[in-house]
CSV table of C-alpha atoms in Angstrom, one decimal:
chain,number,residue,atom,x,y,z
A,8,MET,CA,0.0,0.0,0.0
A,9,THR,CA,2.8,2.4,0.8
A,10,TYR,CA,4.5,1.6,-2.5
A,11,MET,CA,1.3,2.3,-4.4
A,12,ALA,CA,0.7,5.5,-2.5
A,13,THR,CA,4.2,6.6,-3.4
A,14,LEU,CA,3.6,6.0,-7.1
A,15,LEU,CA,0.3,7.9,-7.0
A,16,ASP,CA,1.9,10.8,-5.1
A,17,ASN,CA,4.6,11.0,-7.8
A,18,GLN,CA,3.0,13.4,-10.4
A,19,TYR,CA,5.3,12.4,-13.2
A,20,ILE,CA,4.5,8.8,-12.9
A,21,PHE,CA,0.8,9.5,-12.5
A,22,SER,CA,0.8,11.8,-15.6
A,23,PHE,CA,2.7,9.1,-17.6
A,24,VAL,CA,0.3,6.3,-16.6
A,25,SER,CA,-2.7,8.6,-17.3
A,26,GLY,CA,-1.4,9.5,-20.7
A,27,VAL,CA,-0.8,5.8,-21.6
A,28,ILE,CA,-4.3,4.9,-20.5
A,29,GLY,CA,-5.7,7.8,-22.5
A,30,ILE,CA,-3.9,6.7,-25.6
A,31,LEU,CA,-5.1,3.1,-25.2
A,32,LEU,CA,-8.6,4.2,-24.7
A,33,ALA,CA,-8.4,6.5,-27.8
A,34,LEU,CA,-7.0,3.8,-29.9
A,35,GLY,CA,-9.6,1.3,-28.7
A,36,GLY,CA,-12.4,3.8,-29.4
A,37,GLN,CA,-11.1,4.5,-32.8
A,38,LYS,CA,-10.9,0.8,-33.6
A,39,ILE,CA,-14.5,0.4,-32.6
A,40,LEU,CA,-15.6,3.3,-34.7
A,41,LYS,CA,-13.8,2.0,-37.7
A,42,LYS,CA,-15.6,-1.3,-37.4
A,43,ARG,CA,-19.0,0.3,-37.1
A,44,GLY,CA,-20.7,1.2,-40.3
A,45,LEU,CA,-24.1,2.8,-40.1
A,46,PHE,CA,-26.2,4.2,-42.9
A,47,THR,CA,-29.6,5.8,-42.1
A,48,TYR,CA,-32.4,6.9,-44.4
A,49,PHE,CA,-35.8,8.6,-44.2
A,50,THR,CA,-38.6,9.3,-46.7
A,51,GLN,CA,-40.8,12.3,-47.4
A,52,HIS,CA,-44.0,12.2,-49.5
A,53,ASN,CA,-45.6,15.2,-51.0
A,54,LYS,CA,-49.0,14.7,-52.8
A,55,LEU,CA,-49.1,16.5,-56.1
A,56,GLY,CA,-52.7,15.6,-57.2
A,57,SER,CA,-55.6,13.2,-57.4
A,58,SER,CA,-58.1,12.2,-60.0
A,59,ILE,CA,-61.6,13.2,-58.8
A,60,HIS,CA,-64.6,11.9,-60.7
A,61,ASN,CA,-67.3,12.6,-58.1
A,62,ASN,CA,-69.0,15.7,-59.6
A,63,PRO,CA,-70.7,15.2,-62.9
A,64,ILE,CA,-72.2,18.7,-62.9
A,65,TYR,CA,-69.2,20.9,-62.1
A,66,GLY,CA,-66.6,18.7,-63.7
A,67,SER,CA,-63.7,16.5,-62.5
A,68,VAL,CA,-60.0,16.5,-62.1
A,69,GLN,CA,-57.9,14.1,-64.2
A,70,VAL,CA,-54.3,13.3,-63.5
A,71,THR,CA,-52.6,11.2,-66.2
A,72,TRP,CA,-49.3,9.5,-66.9
A,73,ASN,CA,-48.6,8.6,-70.5
A,74,ASN,CA,-52.4,9.1,-71.1
A,75,ASN,CA,-53.2,6.6,-68.3
A,76,PRO,CA,-55.2,7.9,-65.3
A,77,VAL,CA,-53.4,8.2,-62.0
A,78,ASN,CA,-55.6,8.3,-58.9
A,79,HIS,CA,-52.9,9.6,-56.4
A,80,LEU,CA,-49.7,11.2,-57.7
A,81,TYR,CA,-46.9,11.8,-55.2
A,82,LEU,CA,-43.3,13.2,-55.3
A,83,SER,CA,-41.3,11.1,-52.8
A,84,THR,CA,-37.8,11.8,-51.6
A,85,ILE,CA,-35.5,9.4,-49.9
A,86,GLU,CA,-32.4,10.7,-48.2
A,87,LEU,CA,-29.6,8.2,-47.4
A,88,ILE,CA,-26.8,9.3,-45.1
A,89,ASN,CA,-23.5,7.7,-44.2
A,90,LYS,CA,-23.4,8.1,-40.4
A,91,SER,CA,-20.3,6.1,-39.9
A,92,SER,CA,-16.7,7.3,-39.6
A,93,LYS,CA,-15.5,5.4,-42.7
A,94,ASP,CA,-15.7,5.9,-46.5
A,95,TYR,CA,-17.2,3.1,-48.6
A,96,GLU,CA,-16.8,2.2,-52.2
A,97,SER,CA,-19.1,0.4,-54.7
A,98,VAL,CA,-22.2,0.5,-52.5
A,99,THR,CA,-25.3,-1.2,-54.0
A,100,VAL,CA,-28.6,0.2,-52.9
A,101,CYS,CA,-32.0,-1.2,-53.8
A,102,VAL,CA,-35.2,0.9,-53.7
A,103,PHE,CA,-38.4,-1.0,-53.6
A,104,THR,CA,-42.2,-0.7,-53.0
A,105,ASP,CA,-45.2,-2.9,-52.8
A,106,ASP,CA,-48.0,-0.4,-52.8
A,107,THR,CA,-47.2,2.2,-55.4
A,108,THR,CA,-45.9,2.5,-59.0
A,109,LEU,CA,-42.5,4.1,-59.5
A,110,LEU,CA,-42.6,6.5,-62.5
A,111,ALA,CA,-40.0,9.1,-63.2
A,112,GLU,CA,-36.9,9.4,-61.1
A,113,GLU,CA,-34.0,11.7,-60.3
A,114,THR,CA,-30.9,11.0,-58.1
A,115,GLU,CA,-28.4,13.4,-56.6
A,116,ILE,CA,-25.2,13.2,-54.6
A,117,GLU,CA,-25.0,16.2,-52.3
A,118,GLY,CA,-22.0,18.4,-53.1
A,119,SER,CA,-21.5,16.8,-56.5
A,120,ILE,CA,-22.8,17.2,-60.0
A,121,HIS,CA,-23.0,13.5,-60.5
A,122,PHE,CA,-26.0,11.3,-60.4
A,123,LEU,CA,-26.4,7.5,-59.7
A,124,GLY,CA,-26.4,4.8,-62.4
A,125,TYR,CA,-28.0,1.4,-62.2
A,126,THR,CA,-26.1,-1.7,-61.3
A,127,ASP,CA,-24.9,-3.8,-64.3
A,128,LYS,CA,-27.3,-6.6,-63.3
A,129,TYR,CA,-30.3,-4.3,-63.1
A,130,SER,CA,-29.4,-2.5,-66.4
A,131,THR,CA,-29.4,-5.9,-68.1
A,132,GLN,CA,-32.7,-6.9,-66.6
A,133,ILE,CA,-34.5,-3.8,-67.9
A,134,SER,CA,-32.6,-3.5,-71.2
A,135,VAL,CA,-34.9,-3.3,-74.2
A,136,PRO,CA,-33.6,-3.8,-77.8
A,137,GLU,CA,-33.9,-0.8,-80.1
A,138,GLY,CA,-37.4,-0.6,-81.5
A,139,GLY,CA,-38.7,-3.2,-79.0
A,140,LYS,CA,-41.0,-3.0,-76.1
A,141,PRO,CA,-40.5,-4.0,-72.5
A,142,THR,CA,-41.9,-7.3,-71.3
A,143,GLU,CA,-44.5,-7.5,-68.6
A,144,TYR,CA,-41.8,-8.7,-66.2
A,145,GLN,CA,-39.6,-5.7,-67.1
A,146,LEU,CA,-42.5,-3.3,-66.6
A,147,SER,CA,-43.3,-4.9,-63.2
A,148,LEU,CA,-39.6,-4.8,-62.2
A,149,TYR,CA,-39.1,-1.2,-63.2
A,150,ARG,CA,-42.3,0.0,-61.6
A,151,GLY,CA,-41.6,-1.6,-58.2
A,152,ARG,CA,-37.8,-1.7,-57.8
A,153,ARG,CA,-34.6,0.1,-58.8
A,154,GLU,CA,-31.0,-0.8,-58.1
A,155,TYR,CA,-28.2,1.7,-58.0
A,156,LEU,CA,-24.4,1.6,-57.6
A,157,ILE,CA,-22.9,4.4,-55.5
A,158,PRO,CA,-19.2,4.6,-56.5
A,159,THR,CA,-18.1,6.3,-53.3
A,160,MET,CA,-20.1,7.0,-50.1
A,161,ASN,CA,-17.9,9.2,-47.9
A,162,ARG,CA,-18.5,9.7,-44.2
A,163,GLY,CA,-21.3,12.2,-43.7
A,164,GLN,CA,-22.3,11.9,-47.4
A,165,ILE,CA,-25.9,12.4,-48.4
A,166,VAL,CA,-27.5,10.7,-51.4
A,167,ARG,CA,-31.1,11.6,-52.4
A,168,PHE,CA,-33.6,9.7,-54.5
A,169,HIS,CA,-36.6,11.5,-56.0
A,170,TYR,CA,-39.5,9.6,-57.4
A,171,LEU,CA,-42.7,10.6,-59.1
A,172,ASN,CA,-45.0,7.8,-58.2
A,173,ALA,CA,-48.6,6.7,-58.3
A,174,ALA,CA,-50.0,5.4,-55.0
A,175,SER,CA,-52.5,2.6,-55.2
A,176,SER,CA,-54.6,3.8,-52.3
A,177,GLU,CA,-55.5,6.9,-50.3
A,178,ALA,CA,-52.6,6.2,-47.9
A,179,ALA,CA,-49.2,7.7,-48.5
A,180,PRO,CA,-46.9,5.4,-50.5
A,181,SER,CA,-44.3,3.1,-48.8
A,182,ILE,CA,-40.9,3.2,-50.4
A,183,TRP,CA,-38.0,1.5,-48.8
A,184,LEU,CA,-34.3,1.0,-49.1
A,185,ASP,CA,-32.3,-2.2,-48.9
A,186,MET,CA,-28.5,-2.6,-48.9
A,187,LEU,CA,-26.0,-5.4,-48.4
A,188,HIS,CA,-22.5,-4.2,-47.9
A,189,PRO,CA,-19.7,-5.7,-45.7
A,190,GLY,CA,-19.6,-4.1,-42.3
A,191,VAL,CA,-22.6,-1.8,-42.9
A,192,THR,CA,-26.0,-1.7,-41.1
A,193,LEU,CA,-28.9,0.2,-42.7
A,194,LYS,CA,-31.6,1.7,-40.5
A,195,PHE,CA,-34.8,3.6,-41.2
A,196,ARG,CA,-35.5,6.7,-39.2
A,197,VAL,CA,-38.4,9.1,-39.1
A,198,ALA,CA,-38.0,12.2,-41.2
A,199,PRO,CA,-36.7,15.0,-38.9
A,200,TYR,CA,-38.8,18.1,-38.3
A,201,THR,CA,-36.8,21.0,-39.7
A,202,ILE,CA,-36.6,24.7,-38.8
A,203,TYR,CA,-35.6,26.8,-41.9
A,204,GLY,CA,-34.2,23.7,-43.4
A,205,VAL,CA,-32.1,22.7,-40.3
A,206,PRO,CA,-33.0,19.6,-38.3
A,207,GLN,CA,-34.8,20.6,-35.1
A,208,PHE,CA,-32.3,18.7,-32.9
A,209,ASP,CA,-29.3,20.4,-34.4
A,210,ALA,CA,-31.1,23.8,-34.1
A,211,ALA,CA,-31.9,23.1,-30.5
A,212,ARG,CA,-28.3,22.1,-29.7
A,213,ALA,CA,-27.0,25.2,-31.3
A,214,GLY,CA,-29.6,27.2,-29.4
A,215,VAL,CA,-28.3,25.8,-26.2
A,216,VAL,CA,-24.7,26.9,-27.0
A,217,ILE,CA,-25.9,30.4,-27.8
A,218,GLY,CA,-28.1,30.4,-24.7
A,219,SER,CA,-25.1,29.5,-22.5
A,220,MET,CA,-23.3,32.6,-23.9
A,221,VAL,CA,-26.3,34.8,-23.4
A,222,VAL,CA,-26.8,33.7,-19.8
A,223,GLY,CA,-23.2,34.3,-19.1
A,224,LEU,CA,-23.4,37.9,-20.5
A,225,VAL,CA,-26.6,38.5,-18.6
A,226,ILE,CA,-25.1,37.4,-15.3
A,227,ALA,CA,-21.9,39.4,-15.9
A,228,TYR,CA,-23.4,42.7,-17.1
A,229,ILE,CA,-27.1,43.0,-16.2
A,230,ASP,CA,-28.0,43.9,-12.6
A,231,SER,CA,-31.7,44.4,-13.1
A,232,LEU,CA,-33.6,41.2,-12.3
A,233,TRP,CA,-36.5,42.1,-14.5
A,234,LEU,CA,-34.4,43.0,-17.5
A,235,ALA,CA,-32.4,39.8,-17.1
A,236,ALA,CA,-35.7,37.8,-16.9
A,237,ILE,CA,-37.1,39.4,-20.0
A,238,ILE,CA,-33.9,38.8,-22.1
A,239,THR,CA,-33.7,35.2,-21.1
A,240,PHE,CA,-37.4,34.7,-21.6
A,241,LEU,CA,-37.3,36.2,-25.1
A,242,PHE,CA,-34.2,34.2,-26.0
A,243,GLY,CA,-35.9,31.0,-24.8
A,244,LEU,CA,-38.8,31.7,-27.3
A,245,PHE,CA,-36.5,32.1,-30.3
A,246,ALA,CA,-33.5,29.9,-29.3
A,247,GLN,CA,-34.2,27.2,-31.9
A,248,ILE,CA,-34.6,29.8,-34.7
A,249,LEU,CA,-31.4,31.5,-33.7
A,250,GLY,CA,-29.7,28.1,-33.6
A,251,ALA,CA,-30.9,27.3,-37.1
A,252,TYR,CA,-29.6,30.6,-38.4
A,253,MET,CA,-26.2,30.0,-36.7
A,254,ILE,CA,-25.9,26.6,-38.4
A,255,LYS,CA,-26.8,28.1,-41.7
A,256,VAL,CA,-24.2,30.9,-41.3
A,257,TYR,CA,-21.6,28.3,-40.2
A,258,HIS,CA,-22.2,26.2,-43.4
A,259,LYS,CA,-22.0,29.4,-45.6
A,260,ILE,CA,-18.6,30.3,-44.0
A,261,LYS,CA,-17.4,26.7,-44.4
A,262,GLU,CA,-18.4,26.8,-48.1
A,263,TRP,CA,-16.7,30.1,-48.6
A,264,ILE,CA,-13.5,28.9,-47.0
A,265,SER,CA,-13.5,25.7,-49.0
A,266,ASP,CA,-13.9,27.7,-52.3
């Protein structure tokens, strides 16, 4: 016990041991992070129109696609995010549905001018000879499933899929992602509520940071209890909005520096 107490009392030995433990913990944590691959996605559906035939006197509304009536037309967006600390190559993503018809599409890789291409297998499956027509199987496959190859999915990267689709019922369409890639887990999450385009959680977190600064300034420079209460109350009302603007300003500055 005396020997251990001597070692603990020696600040140089204690600092050295603490540093070694810190390094080991950091290396262990980094190793765990490198092994963990997590992709998340959410979907948003915006209804564009419906065919209504219930008023023979005053007329009806007709939504068509290639001259075929569409009862419920939606524009759906799927956002896929690499939430891990690793970059991945040649990621295959499958988009599928069982209650809607996929029509036109558009893909985008945030921060890039490139769009996604189909996998070789899928391209072969839907390939139609020049002058020919797609088979029933090809039509069914194209209307209910798409397969893409993402050349590079960097950490924090966002890929978006936009689909014009015809829902088969009054309910919003269900469009899902599937992905099989070594070391990667795909999870669905509910679309976040946004404030001026910024996720609410991020805006609230930034608001807390600003709020801590405001409280510090109020304590340091304002003696009037009533004035301090009014300032903190007003800031509490608009904290998330200010947080959202702070994040937007941060991203603008970051883009300006990168350019």
